C-alpha angles and dihedrals in degrees: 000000000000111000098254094054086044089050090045098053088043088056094045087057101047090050078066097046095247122136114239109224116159101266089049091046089049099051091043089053091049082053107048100028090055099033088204139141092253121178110211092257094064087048091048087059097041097054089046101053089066093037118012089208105097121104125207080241103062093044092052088053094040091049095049081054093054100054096035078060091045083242093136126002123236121238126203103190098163126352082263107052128049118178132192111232117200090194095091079172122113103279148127152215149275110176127182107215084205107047088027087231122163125202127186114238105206102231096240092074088057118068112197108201105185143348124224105248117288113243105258114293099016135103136205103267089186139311119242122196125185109190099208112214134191127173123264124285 
């Protein structure tokens, strides 16, 4: 990784306020540089091409960090399948259920009109929608 991606991904993490220790520097790379919808496995792979170190373990902690510090957002797309996504923008989802794969839909092209009433003391942190597509039949 040259020294100014690798800046550039420390300082991404501090703003954070995570601390940016090498295994946490490599999986964020594998995130930002790729802008992909990853499952921990892929990253776990990928970090480990370039430096055979990280543990399942430690993605799976780094990336509960990273979403606890709304760093990345968690898709569930089916029972069976759970991505990391880097856009923490407003956005959405198209999945084929086929392929498995998985296309951001900007907000703007989907219109929420309403939202059934919030159980007492809570608020709407976000909506998510994944549109599931297959082919034709």
């Amino acid at each position: 990784m040259k020294g100014s991606q690798r800046a550039d991904i420390s300082e991404l993490l501090r703003s954070h306020g995570i601390r940016p220790t090498h295994p946490r520097i490599e999986i964020a790379r594998v995130l930002f540089t790729r802008r992909e919808h990853l499952s921990a496995e892929q990253i776990l792979a990928l970090v480990n091409s370039r430096f055979a170190e990280s543990s399942k373990a430690t993605v799976y902690n780094t990336l509960k960090l990273f979403l606890k510090k709304k760093l990345i957002r968690e898709l569930i797309v089916d029972p069976a399948r759970v991505v990391y996504d880097p856009n923490t923008e407003p956005h959405h989802h198209l999945y084929d259920v086929v392929t498995g794969l998985l296309t951001d839909i900007p907000a703007a092209d989907i219109r929420v009109v309403g939202l059934p009433p919030l159980p007492a003391g809570t608020v709407a942190e976000g909506v998510d929608i994944i549109v599931r597509t297959r082919p034709r039949s």
